[in-house]
């Protein structure tokens, strides 16, 4: 997204970029809440739907491919029971959900403006090692969580790992050295 500027529309005139033909398009605004076209309900998508399928045309519990409704018969909405298809934007159910979303958005904007206008005292300066938090529910960072673990435990773990690794490498070096020493004998014995 671009910051507001008077020449933003100039981007739509660009047709080539780095030897590639391109086309900038306006974003398509979503006209309402998501509607999953399996159950025809609003407010969720495929990953969150466990309902039975509903027909777009007749509102019965089957897929549109299995619908036997004739073209002359009126459509029936699966959400409100009205004489229209489920995806009709004039549906009362759609309008109610849309008005709820708009009222929540207005409330959120009003709350944000209200909190921004309130005077907030400056936070006291804290050092980086200070684990006191202004919000007790906030999770501590990784650095804060590991700051209280005694370094001797960590040092002991690393030291024991290095000692084990040293033993393995020493035995491997010994085996390779003996193999290399036997190699000239193998060459001379097999003509």
mmCIF file of N, CA and C in Angstrom, residues 32-33 94-108:
data_model
loop_
_atom_site.group_PDB
_atom_site.id
_atom_site.type_symbol
_atom_site.label_atom_id
_atom_site.label_comp_id
_atom_site.label_asym_id
_atom_site.label_seq_id
_atom_site.Cartn_x
_atom_site.Cartn_y
_atom_site.Cartn_z
ATOM 1 N N UNK A 32 -18.469 -7.182 2.567
ATOM 2 C CA UNK A 32 -19.109 -7.650 3.781
ATOM 3 C C UNK A 32 -18.301 -8.742 4.436
ATOM 4 N N UNK A 33 -18.927 -9.435 5.375
ATOM 5 C CA UNK A 33 -18.224 -10.510 6.071
ATOM 6 C C UNK A 33 -17.992 -11.692 5.134
ATOM 7 N N UNK A 94 -27.732 -10.678 5.920
ATOM 8 C CA UNK A 94 -26.505 -10.004 5.497
ATOM 9 C C UNK A 94 -26.482 -8.567 6.007
ATOM 10 N N UNK A 95 -27.622 -7.878 5.900
ATOM 11 C CA UNK A 95 -27.684 -6.481 6.348
ATOM 12 C C UNK A 95 -27.460 -6.358 7.853
ATOM 13 N N UNK A 96 -28.028 -7.296 8.631
ATOM 14 C CA UNK A 96 -27.836 -7.260 10.088
ATOM 15 C C UNK A 96 -26.368 -7.456 10.448
ATOM 16 N N UNK A 97 -25.736 -8.437 9.828
ATOM 17 C CA UNK A 97 -24.320 -8.704 10.119
ATOM 18 C C UNK A 97 -23.466 -7.520 9.696
ATOM 19 N N UNK A 98 -23.776 -6.942 8.547
ATOM 20 C CA UNK A 98 -23.021 -5.792 8.056
ATOM 21 C C UNK A 98 -23.175 -4.594 8.986
ATOM 22 N N UNK A 99 -24.387 -4.359 9.494
ATOM 23 C CA UNK A 99 -24.588 -3.232 10.413
ATOM 24 C C UNK A 99 -23.864 -3.472 11.735
ATOM 25 N N UNK A 100 -23.831 -4.737 12.198
ATOM 26 C CA UNK A 100 -23.077 -5.047 13.423
ATOM 27 C C UNK A 100 -21.590 -4.775 13.232
ATOM 28 N N UNK A 101 -21.072 -5.155 12.079
ATOM 29 C CA UNK A 101 -19.648 -4.925 11.804
ATOM 30 C C UNK A 101 -19.359 -3.432 11.760
ATOM 31 N N UNK A 102 -20.240 -2.668 11.095
ATOM 32 C CA UNK A 102 -20.021 -1.221 10.998
ATOM 33 C C UNK A 102 -20.106 -0.556 12.360
ATOM 34 N N UNK A 103 -21.042 -0.996 13.207
ATOM 35 C CA UNK A 103 -21.157 -0.384 14.534
ATOM 36 C C UNK A 103 -19.947 -0.726 15.390
ATOM 37 N N UNK A 104 -19.418 -1.954 15.267
ATOM 38 C CA UNK A 104 -18.207 -2.318 16.001
ATOM 39 C C UNK A 104 -17.026 -1.481 15.533
ATOM 40 N N UNK A 105 -16.946 -1.233 14.220
ATOM 41 C CA UNK A 105 -15.847 -0.434 13.682
ATOM 42 C C UNK A 105 -15.927 0.988 14.191
ATOM 43 N N UNK A 106 -17.142 1.551 14.215
ATOM 44 C CA UNK A 106 -17.301 2.917 14.722
ATOM 45 C C UNK A 106 -16.939 2.985 16.197
ATOM 46 N N UNK A 107 -17.365 1.984 16.973
ATOM 47 C CA UNK A 107 -17.055 1.954 18.406
ATOM 48 C C UNK A 107 -15.552 1.853 18.617
ATOM 49 N N UNK A 108 -14.897 1.012 17.847
ATOM 50 C CA UNK A 108 -13.447 0.848 17.974
ATOM 51 C C UNK A 108 -12.733 2.142 17.627
#
